């Protein structure tokens, strides 16, 4: 009988590559380097099979293998004797590993099927042992050992929210307090599920509200597209590859606003917020520590994401109750003019030549700014925004409340000369501190 | 024709990491980390050092079969080569200067990919008699490109 492999769960985060040895029927050993060894249920491990023809031949001939895995904190080596069971080419575990590979490849700028997952080799762990004793002093601090109590406190914090804005803030504060997730943001899907936009951010130097990515793009976009959590624990190499790709792609987009990010992020976790078949968005986390996000943590956050999905449904269903609370002091006088440019083609808005936001959020803002200048109106209702065909909200699932939250936060982040304030049920006000010069371009 | 071409000889230098594997009669493989490596300038022969106390089964397997596989990896690029051949205990004493040079270069390579300073010393010091090395000589008869890419595993 072997010990529970979860005792060495950190070895399965891909921080340090593992080595896999096999042997042919005629006694010829073979060794390959494996970037991530996956911990599977029921005393099993999995290896993604790419570029491993000889290994697979050997496994079919003898069925025996050995892997040496490394603990990222203690640098202890673990020797696992394995028995090959089967090749997985579909199913939940295959989908999960395929999504992880696709997300990492996309994040690194790798396109096409070169790094597509062919299959997963599943092994029974016959026995495992530590080849060298661990250096206990290198152990990182462990989180609370009672995840149920943590979830209870997170859930209670979320349920106290009375609007979406507070829900997002409370969720991130609770995740930081209970699980140590200090750097996080929430991407919400647009109504047609083509784009994700940043609506809430916690712990980053630059919050970057309103930043967008396509569903399917990068680690977070892939998690949304596949509706599966993706975790990576060693982003240094992936980041170097992405930087190299960026250097080769010299097509600067003035409306490009990067997602929030730690400059030295080593670990990333993306957990989709799903309701039925629909992906509402993605909870995103980063850490500067390699291998920071364990499988257990991923499961805990997945439960939080399910709760968040239900809460979004509950609070979002009553659109008139949306709260757009102010977090900034009164704006100043109207001594200077601010030039606002709007581009019809993509809904982008520039303030004094600096990009602010685009898409539906940009069209909403242009709509209220135009009314303010032309009609001296500063009071607006959610209903009139919904009914305005120029805004371009989808007929159903328009996410207007979340878009207004992202827009309000983006205006505060940019310290713009105007902001939006909630004034009542389904109503908001545009507050302007300077004269506005509007310019519309096709 | 030489199994190890000149450019590969130049690549086989201190700073590479890797593993060597042997197998028992049932086909069960056994791995051990290599701590030093050098190529014979005149023959298709690579000498490697492994820690004795963590290589017991690997060494026992040589009594059954001389076949071994050595995977050498350039840590910061994942460029990797697999050498296969006949393996035997080295008759030469442990070259402490070679060992020291390889450990130093390996530490620098590990640091370059974000592993903590002193990682080599840490891993080494965990074993009983950490510097008690065994020299192995691999008579190479074939080499494979094991870098992660389409076509990996191709014979060179």
Coordinates of C-alpha atoms in Angstrom, one line a residue:
Chain A
X1 CA 0.0 0.0 0.0
X2 CA 1.3 3.4 -0.9
X3 CA 0.8 6.8 0.9
X4 CA -1.6 9.2 -0.5
X5 CA -0.1 11.1 -3.5
X6 CA -1.8 14.3 -2.3
X7 CA 1.0 14.4 0.3
X8 CA 3.3 15.5 -2.5
X9 CA 0.6 17.5 -4.5
X10 CA 3.0 20.3 -5.1
X11 CA 5.2 18.0 -7.3
X12 CA 2.4 18.0 -9.8
X13 CA 2.3 21.7 -10.7
X14 CA 4.9 21.6 -13.4
X15 CA 7.3 24.1 -11.6
X16 CA 10.2 21.7 -12.2
X17 CA 10.0 19.3 -15.1
X18 CA 9.9 15.5 -14.4
X19 CA 11.7 12.7 -16.1
X20 CA 9.9 9.6 -17.4
X21 CA 11.8 6.3 -18.1
X22 CA 10.5 3.3 -20.0
X23 CA 12.0 0.2 -21.5
X24 CA 11.4 -1.8 -24.7
X25 CA 10.7 -5.5 -24.7
X26 CA 14.2 -6.2 -25.8
X27 CA 15.7 -4.2 -22.8
X28 CA 16.4 -0.8 -24.3
X29 CA 15.8 2.0 -21.8
X30 CA 14.4 5.4 -22.8
X31 CA 14.2 8.7 -20.9
X32 CA 12.1 11.8 -21.8
X33 CA 11.6 15.0 -20.0
X34 CA 7.9 15.7 -19.0
X35 CA 6.9 19.3 -18.4
X36 CA 3.9 18.5 -16.2
X37 CA 3.0 15.3 -14.4
X38 CA -0.7 15.4 -13.6
X39 CA -2.1 14.0 -10.4
X40 CA -5.3 12.0 -11.1
X41 CA -7.8 10.5 -8.8
X42 CA -7.5 7.0 -7.3
X43 CA -3.7 6.8 -7.1
X44 CA -3.1 7.6 -10.7
X45 CA -0.9 10.0 -12.6
X46 CA -1.2 11.3 -16.2
X47 CA 1.3 12.4 -18.7
X48 CA 0.3 14.4 -21.8
X49 CA 1.6 12.6 -24.9
X50 CA 3.3 14.9 -27.3
X51 CA 6.4 13.9 -29.2
X52 CA 6.6 10.6 -27.3
X53 CA 6.4 7.9 -29.9
X54 CA 9.1 5.7 -28.5
X55 CA 7.8 6.0 -24.9
X56 CA 4.3 4.9 -26.1
X57 CA 5.8 1.9 -28.0
X58 CA 7.7 0.9 -24.9
X59 CA 4.6 1.2 -22.7
X60 CA 2.6 -1.0 -25.0
X61 CA 5.4 -3.6 -24.9
X62 CA 6.2 -3.7 -21.2
X63 CA 3.7 -1.5 -19.4
X64 CA 6.3 -0.4 -16.9
X65 CA 7.7 3.1 -16.3
X66 CA 9.4 5.2 -13.6
X67 CA 9.1 8.9 -13.1
X68 CA 11.2 11.2 -10.9
X69 CA 9.3 14.3 -9.8
X70 CA 10.6 17.3 -7.9
X71 CA 9.1 19.2 -5.0
X72 CA 9.3 22.9 -5.9
X73 CA 9.9 24.1 -2.4
X74 CA 12.0 21.4 -0.7
X75 CA 13.7 20.3 -3.9
X76 CA 13.1 16.8 -2.7
X77 CA 13.1 14.1 -5.4
X78 CA 10.4 11.5 -5.6
X79 CA 10.6 8.2 -7.5
X80 CA 7.3 6.8 -8.7
X81 CA 7.1 3.3 -10.1
X82 CA 4.3 3.2 -12.6
X83 CA 2.1 0.7 -14.5
X84 CA 0.6 1.9 -17.7
X85 CA -3.1 1.5 -17.8
X86 CA -4.5 3.2 -20.9
X87 CA -4.4 6.1 -23.3
X88 CA -7.1 8.7 -22.8
X89 CA -8.3 10.5 -26.0
X90 CA -11.5 12.0 -24.5
X91 CA -13.3 12.4 -21.3
X92 CA -13.1 15.0 -18.4
X93 CA -9.5 14.4 -17.6
X94 CA -8.4 14.6 -21.2
X95 CA -10.5 17.8 -21.6
X96 CA -8.9 19.3 -18.6
X97 CA -5.4 18.6 -19.7
X98 CA -6.1 19.7 -23.2
X99 CA -7.5 23.0 -22.0
X100 CA -4.5 23.6 -19.8
X101 CA -2.1 22.9 -22.8
X102 CA -4.2 25.1 -25.1
X103 CA -4.3 27.9 -22.6
X104 CA -0.6 27.9 -22.0
X105 CA 0.1 27.7 -25.7
X106 CA -2.2 30.6 -26.4
X107 CA -0.7 32.6 -23.6
X108 CA 2.7 32.0 -25.1
X109 CA 1.6 33.1 -28.6
X110 CA 1.8 29.6 -30.0
X111 CA -0.8 29.0 -32.6
X112 CA -2.1 26.0 -34.6
X113 CA -2.1 22.4 -33.7
X114 CA 1.6 22.0 -33.0
X115 CA 1.0 21.8 -29.3
X116 CA -2.4 20.2 -29.4
X117 CA -2.9 17.3 -27.0
X118 CA -2.8 14.0 -28.8
X119 CA -3.6 11.8 -25.8
X120 CA -3.0 11.3 -22.1
X121 CA -1.1 8.3 -20.8
X122 CA -2.7 7.2 -17.5
X123 CA -0.6 5.2 -15.0
X124 CA -1.3 3.4 -11.8
X125 CA 1.3 4.4 -9.2
X126 CA 2.6 1.0 -8.0
X127 CA 4.8 2.6 -5.3
X128 CA 6.5 5.8 -4.6
X129 CA 9.2 7.0 -2.3
X130 CA 11.4 10.0 -1.6
X131 CA 14.9 9.6 -3.0
X132 CA 16.3 12.3 -0.7
X133 CA 14.9 13.7 2.6
X134 CA 13.1 17.0 2.4
X135 CA 14.5 20.2 3.7
X136 CA 11.6 21.1 6.0
X137 CA 12.7 24.7 6.6
X138 CA 11.9 25.5 2.9
X139 CA 8.2 24.7 3.3
X140 CA 6.0 27.7 2.4
X141 CA 3.4 28.8 4.9
X142 CA 0.3 26.6 4.6
X143 CA -3.2 28.0 4.3
X144 CA -5.8 27.2 6.9
X145 CA -6.5 23.5 7.0
X146 CA -10.3 23.9 7.2
X147 CA -11.5 24.7 3.7
X148 CA -15.1 24.3 4.7
X149 CA -14.8 27.0 7.2
X150 CA -13.1 29.2 4.7
X151 CA -15.8 28.6 2.1
X152 CA -18.4 29.4 4.8
X153 CA -16.9 32.8 5.5
X154 CA -16.4 33.6 1.8
X155 CA -20.0 32.6 1.0
X156 CA -21.3 34.8 3.9
X157 CA -19.3 37.8 2.7
X158 CA -20.7 37.4 -0.8
X159 CA -24.3 37.0 0.3
X160 CA -24.2 40.3 2.2
X161 CA -23.8 42.1 -1.1
X162 CA -26.9 44.0 -2.4
X163 CA -25.6 44.8 -5.8
X164 CA -23.1 43.5 -8.4
X165 CA -20.5 46.1 -7.6
X166 CA -20.4 45.2 -4.0
X167 CA -20.6 41.5 -4.8
X168 CA -17.4 41.7 -6.9
X169 CA -15.5 43.7 -4.2
X170 CA -16.6 41.5 -1.4
X171 CA -15.7 38.3 -3.3
X172 CA -12.2 39.5 -3.9
X173 CA -11.7 40.8 -0.4
X174 CA -12.9 37.5 1.0
X175 CA -10.7 35.4 -1.3
X176 CA -7.7 37.5 -0.4
X177 CA -8.4 37.3 3.3
X178 CA -9.3 33.6 3.5
X179 CA -7.2 32.0 0.7
X180 CA -4.4 34.6 0.4
X181 CA -5.3 35.4 -3.2
X182 CA -3.9 38.9 -3.3
X183 CA -4.0 39.6 -7.0
X184 CA -7.2 38.9 -8.8
X185 CA -9.6 40.2 -11.4
X186 CA -13.0 39.2 -13.0
X187 CA -13.6 39.1 -16.7
X188 CA -17.2 39.0 -17.7
X189 CA -18.4 37.8 -21.1
X190 CA -20.4 40.1 -23.4
X191 CA -23.9 39.1 -24.3
X192 CA -22.8 37.3 -27.5
X193 CA -19.9 35.5 -25.7
X194 CA -17.2 36.8 -28.0
X195 CA -15.3 39.1 -25.7
X196 CA -14.4 39.2 -22.1
X197 CA -13.9 42.5 -20.4
X198 CA -12.4 43.4 -17.0
X199 CA -15.1 44.5 -14.6
X200 CA -13.4 44.1 -11.2
X201 CA -9.8 44.0 -10.1
X202 CA -8.0 43.5 -6.8
X203 CA -4.4 44.0 -5.7
X204 CA -2.9 45.2 -8.9
X205 CA -1.0 48.5 -9.3
X206 CA -3.1 49.2 -12.4
X207 CA -6.6 47.9 -12.3
X208 CA -7.3 48.3 -16.1
X209 CA -11.0 48.2 -15.9
X210 CA -12.6 47.7 -19.3
X211 CA -9.7 45.9 -20.8
X212 CA -10.8 43.2 -23.2
X213 CA -9.7 39.9 -24.7
X214 CA -11.4 37.5 -27.0
X215 CA -12.9 34.3 -25.7
X216 CA -10.4 31.7 -26.6
X217 CA -7.4 34.0 -26.3
X218 CA -4.7 33.3 -23.8
X219 CA -5.0 31.4 -20.6
X220 CA -8.1 33.3 -19.4
X221 CA -9.9 33.3 -22.7
X222 CA -9.2 29.6 -23.1
X223 CA -10.7 28.8 -19.7
X224 CA -13.9 30.7 -20.8
X225 CA -14.0 28.9 -24.2
X226 CA -13.6 25.5 -22.7
X227 CA -15.5 26.2 -19.5
X228 CA -12.7 24.5 -17.6
X229 CA -10.3 25.8 -14.9
X230 CA -6.7 26.3 -16.1
X231 CA -3.7 26.5 -13.8
X232 CA -0.1 27.1 -14.6
X233 CA 2.8 27.3 -12.1
X234 CA 5.9 28.3 -14.0
X235 CA 5.2 31.2 -16.4
X236 CA 8.7 32.5 -16.7
X237 CA 9.4 30.5 -19.8
X238 CA 6.0 31.2 -21.3
X239 CA 6.4 34.9 -20.7
X240 CA 9.8 34.9 -22.5
X241 CA 8.2 33.2 -25.5
X242 CA 5.3 35.7 -25.5
X243 CA 7.7 38.6 -25.4
X244 CA 9.6 37.2 -28.3
X245 CA 6.4 36.8 -30.3
X246 CA 5.4 40.4 -29.3
X247 CA 8.7 41.7 -30.6
X248 CA 8.0 40.1 -34.0
X249 CA 4.4 41.5 -34.2
X250 CA 4.9 45.2 -34.9
X251 CA 1.3 46.3 -35.2
X252 CA 0.6 48.7 -32.4
X253 CA -3.1 49.1 -31.6
X254 CA -3.9 52.4 -29.9
X255 CA -7.0 51.0 -28.3
X256 CA -5.2 48.0 -26.8
X257 CA -5.5 47.9 -23.0
X258 CA -3.7 45.0 -21.4
X259 CA -5.3 43.0 -18.7
X260 CA -4.1 43.6 -15.1
X261 CA -0.9 41.7 -14.5
X262 CA 2.0 41.2 -12.2
X263 CA 5.3 42.0 -14.0
X264 CA 6.9 38.9 -12.5
X265 CA 3.9 36.6 -12.4
X266 CA 5.0 32.9 -12.1
X267 CA 1.6 31.3 -11.4
X268 CA -1.8 31.9 -12.9
X269 CA -5.2 30.4 -12.2
X270 CA -8.3 30.9 -14.4
X271 CA -11.6 29.6 -13.1
X272 CA -14.7 30.0 -15.4
X273 CA -17.9 31.3 -13.9
X274 CA -20.5 29.1 -15.6
X275 CA -24.3 28.9 -15.5
X276 CA -25.7 26.0 -17.4
X277 CA -24.1 25.9 -20.9
X278 CA -23.2 29.6 -20.7
X279 CA -19.9 31.1 -19.5
X280 CA -20.6 34.3 -17.6
X281 CA -16.9 35.1 -17.2
X282 CA -13.6 34.0 -15.6
X283 CA -12.1 34.5 -12.2
X284 CA -8.5 35.2 -12.7
X285 CA -5.6 35.0 -10.2
X286 CA -1.9 35.7 -10.4
X287 CA 1.1 35.2 -8.1
X288 CA 4.7 36.0 -8.2
X289 CA 5.5 32.6 -6.6
X290 CA 6.0 29.6 -8.8
X291 CA 3.5 26.8 -8.2
X292 CA 1.3 29.0 -6.0
X293 CA -2.0 27.5 -6.9
X294 CA -2.6 24.0 -5.9
X295 CA -5.3 21.6 -7.1
X296 CA -7.1 21.9 -3.8
X297 CA -7.1 25.7 -4.1
X298 CA -8.5 25.4 -7.6
X299 CA -11.4 23.2 -6.3
X300 CA -12.1 25.7 -3.6
X301 CA -12.2 28.6 -6.0
X302 CA -14.4 26.6 -8.4
X303 CA -17.0 26.3 -5.6
X304 CA -16.7 30.1 -5.1
X305 CA -17.2 30.6 -8.8
X306 CA -20.4 28.6 -8.7
X307 CA -21.7 30.7 -5.9
X308 CA -20.7 33.8 -7.7
X309 CA -22.6 32.6 -10.8
X310 CA -25.7 32.2 -8.7
X311 CA -25.3 35.6 -7.0
X312 CA -24.8 37.3 -10.4
X313 CA -28.0 35.7 -11.5
X314 CA -29.8 36.8 -8.4
X315 CA -28.6 40.4 -8.3
X316 CA -28.4 40.9 -12.1
X317 CA -32.1 39.7 -12.5
X318 CA -33.3 42.8 -10.7
X319 CA -31.7 45.4 -13.0
X320 CA -33.3 48.3 -11.4
X321 CA -31.5 47.6 -8.1
X322 CA -28.1 48.1 -9.6
X323 CA -25.9 50.3 -7.4
X324 CA -23.2 52.5 -8.8
X325 CA -21.7 53.8 -5.7
X326 CA -19.2 56.7 -5.8
X327 CA -15.7 56.2 -4.3
X328 CA -14.2 59.5 -5.1
X329 CA -14.5 62.9 -3.7
X330 CA -16.3 65.8 -5.5
X331 CA -14.9 66.7 -8.8
X332 CA -13.4 70.1 -9.4
X333 CA -14.4 73.2 -11.3
X334 CA -14.8 73.7 -15.1
X335 CA -11.8 75.8 -15.8
X336 CA -10.3 73.6 -18.6
X337 CA -11.8 71.8 -21.6
X338 CA -11.5 68.1 -22.2
X339 CA -11.5 66.8 -25.8
X340 CA -13.3 63.5 -26.2
X341 CA -13.0 61.6 -29.5
X342 CA -15.3 58.8 -30.4
X343 CA -14.6 56.3 -33.2
X344 CA -17.8 54.7 -34.6
X345 CA -16.0 51.8 -36.1
X346 CA -15.1 50.1 -32.8
X347 CA -16.8 52.3 -30.2
X348 CA -13.4 53.5 -28.9
X349 CA -13.2 56.7 -26.9
X350 CA -10.0 58.8 -26.4
X351 CA -9.8 61.6 -23.8
X352 CA -7.2 64.2 -24.7
X353 CA -5.7 61.7 -27.2
X354 CA -5.4 58.9 -24.6
X355 CA -7.4 55.7 -25.0
X356 CA -10.1 55.2 -22.4
X357 CA -12.5 52.3 -23.4
X358 CA -14.2 50.8 -26.4
X359 CA -17.0 48.6 -27.6
X360 CA -20.4 48.7 -25.9
X361 CA -19.0 50.6 -22.9
X362 CA -17.6 53.2 -25.2
X363 CA -20.9 53.6 -27.1
X364 CA -22.8 53.9 -23.8
X365 CA -20.4 56.7 -22.7
X366 CA -20.6 58.5 -26.0
X367 CA -24.4 58.3 -25.9
X368 CA -24.6 60.0 -22.4
X369 CA -21.8 62.5 -23.2
X370 CA -23.6 63.5 -26.5
X371 CA -26.9 64.0 -24.6
X372 CA -25.1 66.0 -21.9
X373 CA -23.6 68.4 -24.5
X374 CA -26.5 68.6 -26.9
X375 CA -29.4 68.6 -24.4
X376 CA -27.8 69.6 -21.2
X377 CA -29.1 66.4 -19.7
X378 CA -27.2 64.6 -17.0
X379 CA -29.8 62.2 -15.7
X380 CA -30.2 58.8 -17.5
X381 CA -32.0 55.6 -17.0
X382 CA -30.8 52.0 -17.7
X383 CA -34.0 51.5 -19.7
X384 CA -33.3 54.2 -22.3
X385 CA -29.7 52.9 -22.8
X386 CA -31.1 49.4 -23.4
X387 CA -33.6 50.7 -26.0
X388 CA -31.1 52.8 -27.9
X389 CA -30.1 50.9 -31.0
X390 CA -26.9 52.9 -31.4
X391 CA -25.5 51.5 -28.2
X392 CA -25.6 48.0 -29.7
X393 CA -26.5 46.0 -26.6
X394 CA -27.6 42.5 -27.4
X395 CA -31.3 41.8 -27.2
X396 CA -30.8 39.4 -24.4
X397 CA -28.2 39.0 -21.7
X398 CA -26.9 42.5 -22.2
X399 CA -24.9 42.7 -18.9
X400 CA -25.7 46.4 -18.8
X401 CA -25.2 46.6 -15.1
X402 CA -21.7 45.0 -15.2
X403 CA -20.7 47.3 -18.2
X404 CA -21.7 50.3 -16.2
X405 CA -19.6 49.1 -13.3
X406 CA -16.6 48.6 -15.5
X407 CA -17.2 52.0 -17.1
X408 CA -17.6 53.8 -13.8
X409 CA -14.4 52.2 -12.4
X410 CA -12.5 52.9 -15.6
X411 CA -13.4 56.6 -15.3
X412 CA -12.2 56.7 -11.7
X413 CA -9.0 54.9 -12.6
X414 CA -8.3 57.4 -15.3
X415 CA -9.3 60.3 -13.1
X416 CA -11.4 61.5 -16.0
X417 CA -13.1 64.9 -16.1
X418 CA -16.5 63.1 -15.8
X419 CA -17.9 60.2 -14.0
X420 CA -21.1 58.4 -13.5
X421 CA -23.0 58.1 -10.3
X422 CA -26.0 56.0 -9.3
X423 CA -28.9 58.2 -8.3
X424 CA -31.8 55.8 -7.9
X425 CA -33.4 52.6 -9.1
X426 CA -32.1 52.0 -12.6
X427 CA -30.9 55.6 -12.9
X428 CA -27.5 57.3 -13.0
X429 CA -26.1 60.7 -13.4
X430 CA -23.2 62.0 -15.4
X431 CA -21.1 64.4 -13.4
X432 CA -18.8 66.7 -15.4
X433 CA -16.0 68.9 -14.0
X434 CA -14.8 70.5 -17.2
X435 CA -16.1 71.7 -20.5
X436 CA -16.4 68.9 -23.0
X437 CA -15.4 69.2 -26.7
X438 CA -16.8 66.2 -28.5
X439 CA -15.6 64.9 -31.8
X440 CA -17.1 62.0 -33.7
X441 CA -15.2 60.0 -36.3
X442 CA -16.1 57.2 -38.5
Chain B
X1 CA 30.7 7.2 -38.8
X2 CA 30.9 8.7 -35.3
X3 CA 27.8 8.4 -33.2
X4 CA 28.6 11.8 -31.5
X5 CA 29.2 14.5 -34.2
X6 CA 31.7 17.4 -33.4
X7 CA 29.0 20.0 -32.7
X8 CA 27.4 17.7 -30.2
X9 CA 30.7 17.1 -28.5
X10 CA 31.0 20.8 -28.0
X11 CA 27.5 20.9 -26.6
X12 CA 28.3 18.3 -24.0
X13 CA 29.8 20.6 -21.4
X14 CA 29.4 21.4 -17.7
X15 CA 26.0 23.0 -16.9
X16 CA 23.8 20.4 -18.5
X17 CA 21.3 18.6 -16.3
X18 CA 20.0 15.1 -17.0
X19 CA 19.1 11.6 -16.0
X20 CA 20.4 8.2 -16.8
X21 CA 18.2 5.0 -16.9
X22 CA 18.9 1.3 -16.8
X23 CA 16.3 -1.5 -16.6
X24 CA 16.0 -4.8 -14.7
X25 CA 15.1 -8.2 -16.2
X26 CA 11.4 -7.5 -16.1
X27 CA 11.8 -4.2 -18.0
X28 CA 11.3 -2.0 -15.0
X29 CA 13.4 1.1 -15.6
X30 CA 15.4 3.0 -12.9
X31 CA 16.4 6.6 -13.1
X32 CA 19.2 8.5 -11.4
X33 CA 20.3 12.2 -11.8
X34 CA 23.7 12.9 -13.3
X35 CA 25.9 15.4 -11.5
X36 CA 28.8 15.5 -13.8
X37 CA 29.4 14.7 -17.5
X38 CA 32.2 14.8 -20.0
X39 CA 32.8 13.3 -23.4
X40 CA 35.8 11.4 -24.4
X41 CA 37.7 13.5 -27.0
X42 CA 38.6 10.4 -29.1
X43 CA 35.8 8.0 -28.7
X44 CA 32.0 7.9 -28.7
X45 CA 32.1 7.6 -24.9
X46 CA 30.5 9.8 -22.2
X47 CA 31.4 9.6 -18.6
X48 CA 28.8 10.6 -16.0
X49 CA 28.7 10.7 -12.2
X50 CA 25.7 9.6 -10.1
X51 CA 25.2 9.6 -6.3
X52 CA 25.9 6.1 -5.0
X53 CA 23.3 6.1 -2.3
X54 CA 20.4 6.9 -4.6
X55 CA 21.5 4.7 -7.5
X56 CA 21.5 1.3 -5.9
X57 CA 18.9 -0.3 -8.2
X58 CA 20.3 1.5 -11.3
X59 CA 23.8 0.0 -10.6
X60 CA 22.3 -3.4 -9.8
X61 CA 20.6 -3.4 -13.2
X62 CA 23.9 -3.2 -15.0
X63 CA 24.6 -6.8 -13.8
X64 CA 21.6 -7.9 -15.9
X65 CA 22.0 -5.6 -18.9
X66 CA 24.5 -3.0 -20.0
X67 CA 22.0 -1.0 -22.0
X68 CA 21.4 2.5 -20.7
X69 CA 19.8 5.8 -21.9
X70 CA 21.2 9.2 -20.9
X71 CA 19.0 12.2 -21.3
X72 CA 21.0 15.5 -21.2
X73 CA 19.1 18.8 -21.1
X74 CA 20.2 22.4 -21.5
X75 CA 18.2 23.9 -18.7
X76 CA 17.4 27.3 -20.0
X77 CA 16.3 26.2 -23.5
X78 CA 15.1 22.6 -23.0
X79 CA 17.3 21.6 -25.9
X80 CA 17.7 17.9 -25.1
X81 CA 19.6 14.9 -26.5
X82 CA 19.2 11.2 -25.7
X83 CA 22.3 9.0 -25.8
X84 CA 21.9 5.2 -25.9
X85 CA 24.5 2.6 -25.5
X86 CA 26.4 0.1 -23.3
X87 CA 27.1 1.3 -19.8
X88 CA 29.7 0.1 -17.3
X89 CA 31.3 1.3 -14.1
X90 CA 34.2 3.6 -14.8
X91 CA 37.6 2.4 -13.9
X92 CA 38.9 5.9 -13.3
X93 CA 38.7 7.6 -9.9
X94 CA 36.3 10.5 -9.4
X95 CA 37.7 13.7 -10.9
X96 CA 36.9 16.2 -8.2
X97 CA 37.8 19.2 -10.4
X98 CA 35.4 18.0 -13.0
X99 CA 32.7 17.4 -10.4
X100 CA 33.2 20.9 -9.0
X101 CA 33.1 22.5 -12.4
X102 CA 29.9 20.7 -13.3
X103 CA 28.1 21.5 -10.0
X104 CA 29.0 25.2 -10.3
X105 CA 27.8 25.4 -13.9
X106 CA 24.6 23.4 -13.0
X107 CA 23.9 25.8 -10.2
X108 CA 24.2 28.8 -12.5
X109 CA 21.9 27.1 -15.0
X110 CA 19.3 26.4 -12.3
X111 CA 19.4 30.0 -11.1
X112 CA 18.8 31.2 -14.7
X113 CA 15.4 29.5 -14.7
X114 CA 14.4 30.8 -11.3
X115 CA 15.4 28.0 -9.0
X116 CA 16.7 29.2 -5.7
X117 CA 20.4 30.0 -5.1
X118 CA 22.1 27.0 -3.7
X119 CA 19.6 24.5 -5.3
X120 CA 22.4 22.2 -6.3
X121 CA 23.9 22.1 -2.8
X122 CA 20.5 21.6 -1.3
X123 CA 19.6 18.6 -3.5
X124 CA 23.1 17.1 -3.0
X125 CA 23.2 17.6 0.7
X126 CA 20.0 15.6 1.3
X127 CA 21.5 12.3 0.4
X128 CA 23.7 10.3 2.7
X129 CA 27.3 10.9 1.7
X130 CA 26.4 13.6 -0.8
X131 CA 29.7 13.7 -2.6
X132 CA 30.1 9.9 -2.8
X133 CA 29.8 9.6 -6.5
X134 CA 30.0 6.6 -8.9
X135 CA 31.5 7.1 -12.3
X136 CA 29.7 5.4 -15.3
X137 CA 30.9 5.2 -18.8
X138 CA 28.4 5.1 -21.6
X139 CA 29.7 3.7 -25.0
X140 CA 27.3 5.6 -27.2
X141 CA 25.9 3.8 -30.3
X142 CA 23.0 6.1 -31.1
X143 CA 21.8 9.7 -30.4
X144 CA 18.3 11.1 -30.6
X145 CA 17.0 14.7 -30.7
X146 CA 14.7 14.9 -27.6
X147 CA 14.0 18.7 -27.7
X148 CA 10.2 19.3 -27.3
X149 CA 8.9 19.8 -30.8
X150 CA 7.3 18.0 -33.6
X151 CA 9.7 15.3 -34.7
X152 CA 11.2 14.9 -31.3
X153 CA 12.8 11.5 -30.9
X154 CA 14.4 11.6 -34.3
X155 CA 17.7 9.8 -34.6
X156 CA 20.6 12.0 -35.3

